[in-house]
DNA sequence: ATAGGATATGGAGGTAGCCTCCACTTGGCA
DNA sequence: TGCCAAGTGGAGGCTACCTCCATATCCTAT
């Protein structure tokens, strides 16, 4: 137990995102590229040892940097999530609240099928706390609130419901690739329901 | 290649559900009870070797009888599925088509959370072709058709959509047990949509 | 009653992936 | 330039899957 005295230690203490040593930072990038490639080629459940091998690092290094598969998935998805959130914010003024939600769900569901076998864990991945995850989550909450304030979205809907729907849709796509062309239909079902409007 | 000549062979040829030898039939039952217990205690992803051990049979015997985990899950769910289908048929005359669908989805979603970790594969399990699976599937198709003929269910809804809904709901329950009390809410969302009726 | 063949059994063993641990190496600051 | 915190790699222990086949058991025809 000593007083933190070096610059390193101070930076770490303040930002709580520790500055990685140069070699470590390079390895982190190598792992990310390898992971991205392999997730695309072979799905989200590719053995992590394969990722380490392609990155040219030891398996221990991979685990040190990304303690869980979800963390690695979230990291490789970081930029995509940031773009999605940004795109949603950008088009927002042009859309009615309901349509904004529709677009958000559709894009996120499509994104969740970027890697095969990602579906079941997308809910966990999206809560990993990376900047991308936080951005996409915040944007979803914003759209939901906006829709409810505008009176076009039911008051009893929660953001968790959004996640369930995205999960369901990407599982559907995974089990039956023909439904990839029906993402819109599935989102529409969730928005408008199975029942004919006005019946009941 | 010889002419089938024994009774066994003839029965097998005709019914295509081969008569099991007495010892094999007993073992099958032992496996089913053990599986049911363990699925309840430890979830649908309990190691199959545990099941074999509790049943007091070798792992090879288990695999010979149930080639996949899904087959075993479907077999242990057989009677529950038969009851669900029967109950749905029984109450049908008393309910409006929409309410019959609601009850069906709610019960099936609840059933899909009988075993922890079953959610993601419920869609596969339900297509295993056991009598229970067939019954529940036929009943679903019937309710869907009836609702569409009555004009209370959208024409573009398919039975696959029912499965997605059930999957989504049971995943929700799995990730967040508090939503167990909200099965009704989730079913309602899918029936009526997240949009406020009449808006749009 | 029994012989013979079809049916069924069990569990050893090969495969695969997960994750930890720690002796060793390296980068960067004083 | 020496030191040590930070970083590394991969062997090894663990768990689970599933196949294979020598052996055991049942059932039937005679």
Short mmCIF file of C-alpha atoms (C1' of nucleotides) in Angstrom, two decimals:
data_model
loop_
_atom_site.label_atom_id
_atom_site.label_comp_id
_atom_site.label_asym_id
_atom_site.label_seq_id
_atom_site.Cartn_x
_atom_site.Cartn_y
_atom_site.Cartn_z
CA UNK A 1 0.00 0.00 0.00
CA UNK A 2 1.74 3.14 -1.17
CA UNK A 3 0.75 6.54 -2.34
CA UNK A 4 0.16 6.59 -6.09
CA UNK A 5 2.98 8.69 -7.41
CA UNK A 6 3.74 8.00 -11.06
CA UNK A 7 1.89 9.58 -13.96
CA UNK A 8 0.66 6.18 -15.00
CA UNK A 9 -0.88 5.54 -11.67
CA UNK A 10 -2.47 8.95 -11.55
CA UNK A 11 -3.97 8.68 -15.01
CA UNK A 12 -5.31 5.26 -14.15
CA UNK A 13 -6.80 6.48 -10.94
CA UNK A 14 -8.56 9.36 -12.57
CA UNK A 15 -9.82 7.92 -15.85
CA UNK A 16 -10.30 4.40 -14.64
CA UNK A 17 -9.57 3.34 -18.18
CA UNK A 18 -5.94 2.49 -17.57
CA UNK A 19 -3.47 3.52 -20.22
CA UNK A 20 -2.31 0.31 -21.83
CA UNK A 21 1.32 -0.20 -22.49
CA UNK A 22 2.20 0.21 -26.16
CA UNK A 23 2.66 -3.51 -26.78
CA UNK A 24 -0.56 -4.32 -25.01
CA UNK A 25 -2.46 -1.78 -27.03
CA UNK A 26 -1.13 -3.28 -30.25
CA UNK A 27 -2.12 -6.77 -29.13
CA UNK A 28 -5.57 -5.54 -28.24
CA UNK A 29 -5.99 -4.28 -31.79
CA UNK A 30 -4.70 -7.52 -33.26
CA UNK A 31 -7.20 -9.46 -31.18
CA UNK A 32 -10.05 -7.21 -32.25
CA UNK A 33 -9.28 -7.59 -35.96
CA UNK A 34 -8.88 -11.32 -35.69
CA UNK A 35 -12.10 -11.61 -33.70
CA UNK A 36 -14.03 -9.50 -36.15
CA UNK A 37 -12.86 -11.62 -39.07
CA UNK A 38 -13.59 -14.90 -37.37
CA UNK A 39 -16.96 -13.86 -36.01
CA UNK A 40 -17.95 -12.96 -39.56
CA UNK A 41 -16.57 -16.13 -41.06
CA UNK A 42 -17.62 -18.65 -38.47
CA UNK A 43 -20.12 -17.08 -36.11
CA UNK A 44 -20.11 -15.67 -32.60
CA UNK A 45 -19.33 -19.04 -31.07
CA UNK A 46 -16.00 -19.55 -32.79
CA UNK A 47 -13.45 -20.96 -30.31
CA UNK A 48 -11.58 -18.16 -28.62
CA UNK A 49 -8.36 -20.09 -29.03
CA UNK A 50 -8.78 -19.69 -32.78
CA UNK A 51 -9.09 -15.96 -32.30
CA UNK A 52 -5.93 -15.88 -30.24
CA UNK A 53 -4.09 -17.95 -32.82
CA UNK A 54 -5.11 -15.74 -35.71
CA UNK A 55 -4.18 -12.67 -33.71
CA UNK A 56 -0.80 -14.22 -32.99
CA UNK A 57 -1.15 -13.89 -29.23
CA UNK A 58 -1.49 -16.41 -26.43
CA UNK A 59 -4.89 -17.37 -25.13
CA UNK A 60 -4.03 -15.86 -21.78
CA UNK A 61 -3.52 -12.48 -23.36
CA UNK A 62 -6.92 -12.63 -24.95
CA UNK A 63 -8.59 -13.46 -21.66
CA UNK A 64 -6.69 -10.78 -19.82
CA UNK A 65 -8.03 -8.16 -22.21
CA UNK A 66 -11.52 -9.57 -22.76
CA UNK A 67 -12.63 -11.62 -19.77
CA UNK A 68 -15.76 -12.94 -21.48
CA UNK A 69 -16.86 -13.71 -24.99
CA UNK A 70 -19.56 -11.08 -24.59
CA UNK A 71 -16.97 -8.43 -23.81
CA UNK A 72 -15.13 -9.32 -27.01
CA UNK A 73 -18.34 -9.28 -29.00
CA UNK A 74 -19.28 -5.92 -27.57
CA UNK A 75 -15.82 -4.57 -28.39
CA UNK A 76 -15.95 -5.71 -32.01
CA UNK A 77 -19.43 -4.22 -32.28
CA UNK A 78 -18.50 -0.94 -30.71
CA UNK A 79 -18.19 1.09 -33.86
CA UNK A 80 -21.25 -0.39 -35.49
CA UNK A 81 -23.29 0.47 -32.41
CA UNK A 82 -21.95 4.00 -32.37
CA UNK A 83 -22.94 4.43 -36.02
CA UNK A 84 -26.40 3.05 -35.46
CA UNK A 85 -27.02 5.39 -32.57
CA UNK A 86 -25.66 8.31 -34.52
CA UNK A 87 -27.75 7.48 -37.61
CA UNK A 88 -30.86 7.22 -35.49
CA UNK A 89 -30.24 10.58 -33.91
CA UNK A 90 -29.54 12.12 -37.30
CA UNK A 91 -32.75 11.02 -38.98
CA UNK A 92 -34.90 11.65 -35.95
CA UNK A 93 -36.25 15.08 -36.86
CA UNK A 94 -37.58 13.73 -40.17
CA UNK A 95 -39.61 10.91 -38.65
CA UNK A 96 -42.74 10.48 -36.61
CA UNK A 97 -41.95 8.92 -33.22
CA UNK A 98 -43.43 5.56 -34.23
CA UNK A 99 -41.39 5.40 -37.41
CA UNK A 100 -38.23 6.32 -35.54
CA UNK A 101 -38.78 3.38 -33.22
CA UNK A 102 -39.51 1.12 -36.17
CA UNK A 103 -36.26 2.11 -37.86
CA UNK A 104 -34.29 1.68 -34.66
CA UNK A 105 -35.63 -1.81 -33.99
CA UNK A 106 -35.19 -2.87 -37.57
CA UNK A 107 -31.60 -1.74 -37.77
CA UNK A 108 -30.67 -3.23 -34.45
CA UNK A 109 -32.30 -6.55 -35.27
CA UNK A 110 -30.48 -6.63 -38.57
CA UNK A 111 -27.24 -5.79 -36.82
CA UNK A 112 -27.80 -8.59 -34.33
CA UNK A 113 -27.57 -11.02 -37.21
CA UNK A 114 -24.20 -9.72 -38.35
CA UNK A 115 -22.62 -12.73 -36.71
CA UNK A 116 -24.27 -16.13 -36.80
CA UNK A 117 -25.15 -17.45 -33.32
CA UNK A 118 -25.12 -14.04 -31.75
CA UNK A 119 -28.87 -13.87 -31.26
CA UNK A 120 -29.27 -15.55 -27.89
CA UNK A 121 -26.67 -13.36 -26.23
CA UNK A 122 -27.37 -10.03 -27.88
CA UNK A 123 -29.22 -8.94 -24.77
CA UNK A 124 -26.15 -9.56 -22.64
CA UNK A 125 -23.74 -8.10 -25.18
CA UNK A 126 -25.65 -4.87 -25.43
CA UNK A 127 -25.23 -4.31 -21.70
CA UNK A 128 -21.46 -4.55 -21.68
CA UNK A 129 -20.93 -0.89 -21.02
CA UNK A 130 -18.73 -0.06 -23.99
CA UNK A 131 -19.30 3.37 -25.50
CA UNK A 132 -21.24 1.78 -28.36
CA UNK A 133 -23.46 -0.18 -26.02
CA UNK A 134 -24.15 2.86 -23.93
CA UNK A 135 -24.93 4.97 -26.98
CA UNK A 136 -27.37 2.50 -28.47
CA UNK A 137 -29.06 1.97 -25.13
CA UNK A 138 -29.42 5.66 -24.46
CA UNK A 139 -30.84 6.20 -27.92
CA UNK A 140 -33.40 3.45 -27.39
CA UNK A 141 -34.52 4.94 -24.11
CA UNK A 142 -34.79 8.33 -25.75
CA UNK A 143 -36.96 7.04 -28.59
CA UNK A 144 -39.19 5.17 -26.20
CA UNK A 145 -39.71 8.19 -23.99
CA UNK A 146 -40.36 10.40 -27.00
CA UNK A 147 -42.97 7.97 -28.35
CA UNK A 148 -44.70 7.76 -25.02
CA UNK A 149 -44.74 11.51 -24.56
CA UNK A 150 -46.15 11.91 -28.04
CA UNK A 151 -48.85 9.41 -27.05
CA UNK A 152 -48.12 6.95 -29.84
CA UNK A 153 -46.48 4.28 -27.68
CA UNK A 154 -48.22 2.51 -24.86
CA UNK A 155 -47.23 3.61 -21.37
CA UNK A 156 -46.61 0.10 -20.13
CA UNK A 157 -43.87 -0.67 -22.64
CA UNK A 158 -40.31 -0.77 -21.32
CA UNK A 159 -36.91 -0.74 -22.91
CA UNK A 160 -36.54 -4.37 -21.86
CA UNK A 161 -39.40 -5.12 -24.22
CA UNK A 162 -37.30 -3.70 -27.05
CA UNK A 163 -34.50 -6.07 -26.18
CA UNK A 164 -36.83 -9.06 -26.08
CA UNK A 165 -38.09 -8.23 -29.50
CA UNK A 166 -34.66 -7.78 -30.98
CA UNK A 167 -33.66 -11.10 -29.47
CA UNK A 168 -36.72 -12.86 -30.80
CA UNK A 169 -36.22 -11.49 -34.26
CA UNK A 170 -32.59 -12.39 -34.49
CA UNK A 171 -33.31 -15.89 -33.22
CA UNK A 172 -35.96 -16.16 -35.88
CA UNK A 173 -33.44 -15.13 -38.52
CA UNK A 174 -30.93 -17.58 -37.22
CA UNK A 175 -33.24 -20.57 -37.29
CA UNK A 176 -34.73 -19.78 -40.62
CA UNK A 177 -32.77 -17.55 -42.90
CA UNK A 178 -35.82 -16.90 -45.06
CA UNK A 179 -37.06 -14.67 -42.29
CA UNK A 180 -34.14 -12.34 -42.98
CA UNK A 181 -36.28 -10.75 -45.62
CA UNK A 182 -39.10 -10.50 -43.12
CA UNK A 183 -37.41 -8.43 -40.44
CA UNK A 184 -39.74 -5.62 -41.32
CA UNK A 185 -42.75 -7.86 -40.91
CA UNK A 186 -41.60 -9.03 -37.50
CA UNK A 187 -40.93 -5.50 -36.31
CA UNK A 188 -44.31 -4.49 -37.63
CA UNK A 189 -45.95 -7.29 -35.66
CA UNK A 190 -44.37 -6.02 -32.51
CA UNK A 191 -45.40 -2.47 -33.25
CA UNK A 192 -48.95 -3.20 -34.28
CA UNK A 193 -49.67 -6.59 -32.84
CA UNK A 194 -51.07 -9.80 -34.15
CA UNK A 195 -54.63 -8.68 -33.77
CA UNK A 196 -56.44 -6.74 -36.41
CA UNK A 197 -56.57 -3.12 -35.26
CA UNK A 198 -59.89 -2.10 -33.87
CA UNK A 199 -61.07 -5.67 -33.37
CA UNK A 200 -61.16 -7.09 -29.85
CA UNK B 1 -30.96 -58.77 -47.17
CA UNK B 2 -33.60 -61.31 -46.22
CA UNK B 3 -37.33 -61.50 -46.17
CA UNK B 4 -38.73 -60.18 -42.92
CA UNK B 5 -40.18 -63.18 -41.23
CA UNK B 6 -40.56 -62.70 -37.48
CA UNK B 7 -43.45 -60.88 -35.88
CA UNK B 8 -41.07 -58.30 -34.51
CA UNK B 9 -39.77 -57.49 -37.93
CA UNK B 10 -43.26 -57.28 -39.37
CA UNK B 11 -44.55 -55.02 -36.65
CA UNK B 12 -41.55 -52.81 -37.03
CA UNK B 13 -41.97 -52.61 -40.74
CA UNK B 14 -45.61 -51.64 -40.47
CA UNK B 15 -45.72 -49.30 -37.52
CA UNK B 16 -42.25 -47.89 -37.91
CA UNK B 17 -42.25 -47.34 -34.18
CA UNK B 18 -40.29 -50.47 -33.38
CA UNK B 19 -41.38 -52.46 -30.37
CA UNK B 20 -38.65 -52.01 -27.82
CA UNK B 21 -37.38 -54.99 -25.98
CA UNK B 22 -38.68 -55.16 -22.41
CA UNK B 23 -35.37 -54.12 -20.82
CA UNK B 24 -34.94 -51.30 -23.29
CA UNK B 25 -38.41 -49.99 -22.60
CA UNK B 26 -37.70 -49.98 -18.88
CA UNK B 27 -34.45 -48.13 -19.40
CA UNK B 28 -36.19 -45.60 -21.58
CA UNK B 29 -38.57 -44.87 -18.71
CA UNK B 30 -35.73 -44.61 -16.23
CA UNK B 31 -33.99 -42.13 -18.49
CA UNK B 32 -37.15 -40.08 -18.87
CA UNK B 33 -37.75 -39.82 -15.13
CA UNK B 34 -34.16 -38.95 -14.42
CA UNK B 35 -34.16 -36.35 -17.18
CA UNK B 36 -37.36 -34.79 -15.98
CA UNK B 37 -36.02 -34.49 -12.44
CA UNK B 38 -32.71 -33.04 -13.51
CA UNK B 39 -34.16 -30.63 -16.04
CA UNK B 40 -36.35 -29.29 -13.26
CA UNK B 41 -33.55 -29.11 -10.73
CA UNK B 42 -30.72 -27.83 -12.90
CA UNK B 43 -32.12 -26.65 -16.21
CA UNK B 44 -32.31 -27.91 -19.76
CA UNK B 45 -28.55 -27.78 -20.18
CA UNK B 46 -27.70 -30.24 -17.45
CA UNK B 47 -24.94 -32.62 -18.61
CA UNK B 48 -26.45 -35.68 -20.23
CA UNK B 49 -23.95 -37.85 -18.39
CA UNK B 50 -25.62 -36.76 -15.17
CA UNK B 51 -28.94 -37.89 -16.54
CA UNK B 52 -27.51 -41.26 -17.49
CA UNK B 53 -25.95 -41.63 -14.07
CA UNK B 54 -29.14 -40.84 -12.22
CA UNK B 55 -31.07 -43.19 -14.47
CA UNK B 56 -28.51 -45.88 -13.72
CA UNK B 57 -27.71 -46.53 -17.37
CA UNK B 58 -24.64 -45.98 -19.49
CA UNK B 59 -24.26 -42.84 -21.52
CA UNK B 60 -24.33 -44.92 -24.68
CA UNK B 61 -27.80 -46.17 -23.84
CA UNK B 62 -29.06 -42.66 -23.42
CA UNK B 63 -27.70 -41.57 -26.77
CA UNK B 64 -29.06 -44.66 -28.51
CA UNK B 65 -32.56 -43.80 -27.34
CA UNK B 66 -32.39 -40.01 -27.58
CA UNK B 67 -29.89 -38.94 -30.20
CA UNK B 68 -30.11 -35.26 -29.30
CA UNK B 69 -30.83 -33.20 -26.23
CA UNK B 70 -33.84 -31.75 -28.03
CA UNK B 71 -35.29 -35.22 -28.54
CA UNK B 72 -34.97 -35.87 -24.83
CA UNK B 73 -36.52 -32.53 -23.98
CA UNK B 74 -39.40 -33.19 -26.33
CA UNK B 75 -39.92 -36.61 -24.82
CA UNK B 76 -40.03 -35.32 -21.26
CA UNK B 77 -42.45 -32.61 -22.40
CA UNK B 78 -44.70 -34.97 -24.30
CA UNK B 79 -47.44 -35.29 -21.74
CA UNK B 80 -47.45 -31.63 -20.82
CA UNK B 81 -47.84 -30.74 -24.49
CA UNK B 82 -50.68 -33.20 -24.90
CA UNK B 83 -52.49 -31.68 -21.92
CA UNK B 84 -52.00 -28.16 -23.16
CA UNK B 85 -53.41 -29.02 -26.55
CA UNK B 86 -56.31 -30.87 -24.98
CA UNK B 87 -57.08 -28.02 -22.57
CA UNK B 88 -57.04 -25.53 -25.40
CA UNK B 89 -59.43 -27.61 -27.45
CA UNK B 90 -61.70 -28.04 -24.43
CA UNK B 91 -62.08 -24.37 -23.59
CA UNK B 92 -62.31 -23.28 -27.18
CA UNK B 93 -66.10 -23.03 -27.53
CA UNK B 94 -66.24 -20.64 -24.57
CA UNK B 95 -63.77 -18.13 -25.93
CA UNK B 96 -63.60 -15.57 -28.69
CA UNK B 97 -60.90 -16.46 -31.23
CA UNK B 98 -58.56 -13.74 -30.00
CA UNK B 99 -58.86 -14.87 -26.39
CA UNK B 100 -58.24 -18.46 -27.38
CA UNK B 101 -54.99 -17.42 -29.04
CA UNK B 102 -54.06 -15.36 -26.02
CA UNK B 103 -54.60 -18.30 -23.70
CA UNK B 104 -52.66 -20.62 -25.98
CA UNK B 105 -49.65 -18.33 -26.20
CA UNK B 106 -49.69 -17.62 -22.50
CA UNK B 107 -49.80 -21.26 -21.51
CA UNK B 108 -47.15 -22.29 -23.97
CA UNK B 109 -44.84 -19.46 -22.95
CA UNK B 110 -45.31 -20.41 -19.32
CA UNK B 111 -44.60 -24.02 -20.17
CA UNK B 112 -41.43 -23.04 -22.02
CA UNK B 113 -40.07 -21.78 -18.75
CA UNK B 114 -40.65 -25.07 -16.98
CA UNK B 115 -36.96 -25.78 -17.37
CA UNK B 116 -34.35 -23.05 -17.04
CA UNK B 117 -32.32 -22.54 -20.25
CA UNK B 118 -34.95 -24.10 -22.44
CA UNK B 119 -36.03 -20.85 -24.05
CA UNK B 120 -33.58 -20.59 -26.91
CA UNK B 121 -34.31 -24.09 -28.17
CA UNK B 122 -38.04 -24.28 -27.57
CA UNK B 123 -38.58 -23.66 -31.27
CA UNK B 124 -36.50 -26.70 -32.17
CA UNK B 125 -37.92 -28.86 -29.43
CA UNK B 126 -41.48 -28.22 -30.48
CA UNK B 127 -40.72 -29.59 -33.92
CA UNK B 128 -39.45 -32.94 -32.75
CA UNK B 129 -42.43 -34.86 -34.03
CA UNK B 130 -43.49 -36.51 -30.77
CA UNK B 131 -47.24 -36.87 -30.32
CA UNK B 132 -47.23 -33.95 -27.90
CA UNK B 133 -45.33 -31.72 -30.31
CA UNK B 134 -47.65 -32.62 -33.13
CA UNK B 135 -50.72 -31.98 -31.01
CA UNK B 136 -49.61 -28.59 -29.81
CA UNK B 137 -48.57 -27.57 -33.30
CA UNK B 138 -51.84 -28.68 -34.85
CA UNK B 139 -53.78 -26.82 -32.19
CA UNK B 140 -51.79 -23.65 -32.85
CA UNK B 141 -52.47 -23.85 -36.55
CA UNK B 142 -56.14 -24.41 -35.87
CA UNK B 143 -56.40 -21.36 -33.59
CA UNK B 144 -54.54 -19.21 -36.07
CA UNK B 145 -56.81 -20.25 -38.93
CA UNK B 146 -59.90 -19.73 -36.83
CA UNK B 147 -58.79 -16.26 -35.78
CA UNK B 148 -58.00 -15.27 -39.34
CA UNK B 149 -61.32 -16.59 -40.62
CA UNK B 150 -63.10 -14.67 -37.90
CA UNK B 151 -61.20 -11.58 -39.01
CA UNK B 152 -59.60 -10.87 -35.63
CA UNK B 153 -56.08 -11.94 -36.56
CA UNK B 154 -54.04 -10.32 -39.29
CA UNK B 155 -53.79 -12.29 -42.49
CA UNK B 156 -50.02 -11.96 -42.71
CA UNK B 157 -49.37 -13.69 -39.40
CA UNK B 158 -47.94 -17.22 -39.60
CA UNK B 159 -47.55 -20.01 -37.11
CA UNK B 160 -43.82 -19.31 -37.14
CA UNK B 161 -44.67 -15.92 -35.68
CA UNK B 162 -46.32 -17.70 -32.77
CA UNK B 163 -43.11 -19.58 -32.14
CA UNK B 164 -41.06 -16.39 -32.22
CA UNK B 165 -43.40 -14.83 -29.71
CA UNK B 166 -43.14 -17.78 -27.38
CA UNK B 167 -39.37 -17.78 -27.73
CA UNK B 168 -39.12 -14.08 -27.01
CA UNK B 169 -41.28 -14.34 -23.94
CA UNK B 170 -39.49 -17.30 -22.47
CA UNK B 171 -36.13 -15.67 -23.07
CA UNK B 172 -37.44 -12.62 -21.29
CA UNK B 173 -38.46 -14.74 -18.35
CA UNK B 174 -35.12 -16.47 -18.28
CA UNK B 175 -33.05 -13.30 -18.22
CA UNK B 176 -35.16 -11.55 -15.68
CA UNK B 177 -37.32 -13.67 -13.48
CA UNK B 178 -39.38 -10.67 -12.46
CA UNK B 179 -40.95 -10.84 -15.88
CA UNK B 180 -42.48 -14.17 -14.93
CA UNK B 181 -45.31 -12.21 -13.44
CA UNK B 182 -45.54 -10.23 -16.65
CA UNK B 183 -46.18 -13.04 -19.09
CA UNK B 184 -49.64 -11.65 -19.59
CA UNK B 185 -48.23 -8.23 -20.38
CA UNK B 186 -45.80 -9.63 -22.92
CA UNK B 187 -48.46 -11.72 -24.63
CA UNK B 188 -50.65 -8.68 -24.71
CA UNK B 189 -47.89 -6.67 -26.33
CA UNK B 190 -47.59 -9.17 -29.11
CA UNK B 191 -51.30 -9.42 -29.59
CA UNK B 192 -51.98 -5.73 -29.60
CA UNK B 193 -48.65 -4.15 -30.38
CA UNK B 194 -46.71 -1.44 -28.65
CA UNK B 195 -48.44 1.30 -30.55
CA UNK B 196 -51.41 2.98 -29.03
CA UNK B 197 -54.49 1.69 -30.82
CA UNK B 198 -55.83 4.01 -33.43
CA UNK B 199 -52.65 6.10 -33.57
CA UNK B 200 -50.36 5.85 -36.58
"C1'" DA C 1 -35.89 -76.31 -23.05
"C1'" DT C 2 -32.63 -74.19 -25.74
"C1'" DA C 3 -29.86 -72.37 -29.56
"C1'" DG C 4 -29.05 -68.57 -32.27
"C1'" DG C 5 -29.60 -64.15 -33.85
"C1'" DA C 6 -31.33 -59.69 -33.20
"C1'" DT C 7 -31.28 -56.22 -29.87
"C1'" DA C 8 -29.38 -53.63 -26.26
"C1'" DT C 9 -25.71 -52.27 -23.01
"C1'" DG C 10 -21.93 -49.53 -20.76
"C1'" DG C 11 -18.21 -46.93 -20.31
"C1'" DA C 12 -13.47 -46.22 -21.99
"C1'" DG C 13 -11.45 -43.06 -24.77
"C1'" DG C 14 -10.89 -39.54 -28.30
"C1'" DT C 15 -12.25 -34.74 -29.27
"C1'" DA C 16 -13.09 -30.14 -28.19
"C1'" DG C 17 -13.43 -25.86 -25.79
"C1'" DC C 18 -13.06 -23.20 -21.48
"C1'" DC C 19 -10.26 -20.71 -18.31
"C1'" DT C 20 -6.48 -20.20 -14.74
"C1'" DC C 21 -2.10 -19.80 -13.24
"C1'" DC C 22 2.55 -18.47 -12.97
"C1'" DA C 23 7.47 -18.41 -14.54
"C1'" DC C 24 9.26 -15.49 -17.69
"C1'" DT C 25 9.71 -11.17 -20.74
"C1'" DT C 26 9.33 -6.30 -21.89
"C1'" DG C 27 8.38 -1.36 -21.91
"C1'" DG C 28 8.97 2.90 -19.87
"C1'" DC C 29 9.95 5.83 -15.87
"C1'" DA C 30 13.27 7.77 -12.41
"C1'" DT D 1 20.69 2.11 -17.32
"C1'" DG D 2 18.46 -0.46 -13.85
"C1'" DC D 3 14.26 -1.64 -11.96
"C1'" DC D 4 9.63 -3.28 -11.53
"C1'" DA D 5 4.86 -2.89 -12.82
"C1'" DA D 6 2.64 -4.46 -16.66
"C1'" DG D 7 2.21 -7.82 -19.88
"C1'" DT D 8 2.81 -12.52 -22.05
"C1'" DG D 9 2.06 -17.37 -23.56
"C1'" DG D 10 0.74 -21.77 -23.31
"C1'" DA D 11 0.75 -25.95 -20.47
"C1'" DG D 12 -2.49 -28.18 -17.92
"C1'" DG D 13 -6.72 -29.19 -15.40
"C1'" DC D 14 -11.51 -29.35 -16.08
"C1'" DT D 15 -15.99 -30.36 -18.09
"C1'" DA D 16 -18.90 -32.01 -21.61
"C1'" DC D 17 -19.80 -34.21 -25.92
"C1'" DC D 18 -20.43 -38.39 -28.62
"C1'" DT D 19 -18.75 -42.85 -30.86
"C1'" DC D 20 -17.56 -47.41 -30.93
"C1'" DC D 21 -17.59 -52.18 -30.05
"C1'" DA D 22 -16.77 -56.26 -27.04
"C1'" DT D 23 -20.03 -58.11 -24.15
"C1'" DA D 24 -24.56 -59.22 -22.20
"C1'" DT D 25 -29.48 -59.94 -22.59
"C1'" DC D 26 -33.90 -60.94 -24.46
"C1'" DC D 27 -37.05 -63.35 -27.52
"C1'" DT D 28 -38.54 -66.54 -30.78
"C1'" DA D 29 -38.76 -70.67 -33.50
"C1'" DT D 30 -38.27 -75.20 -33.13
#
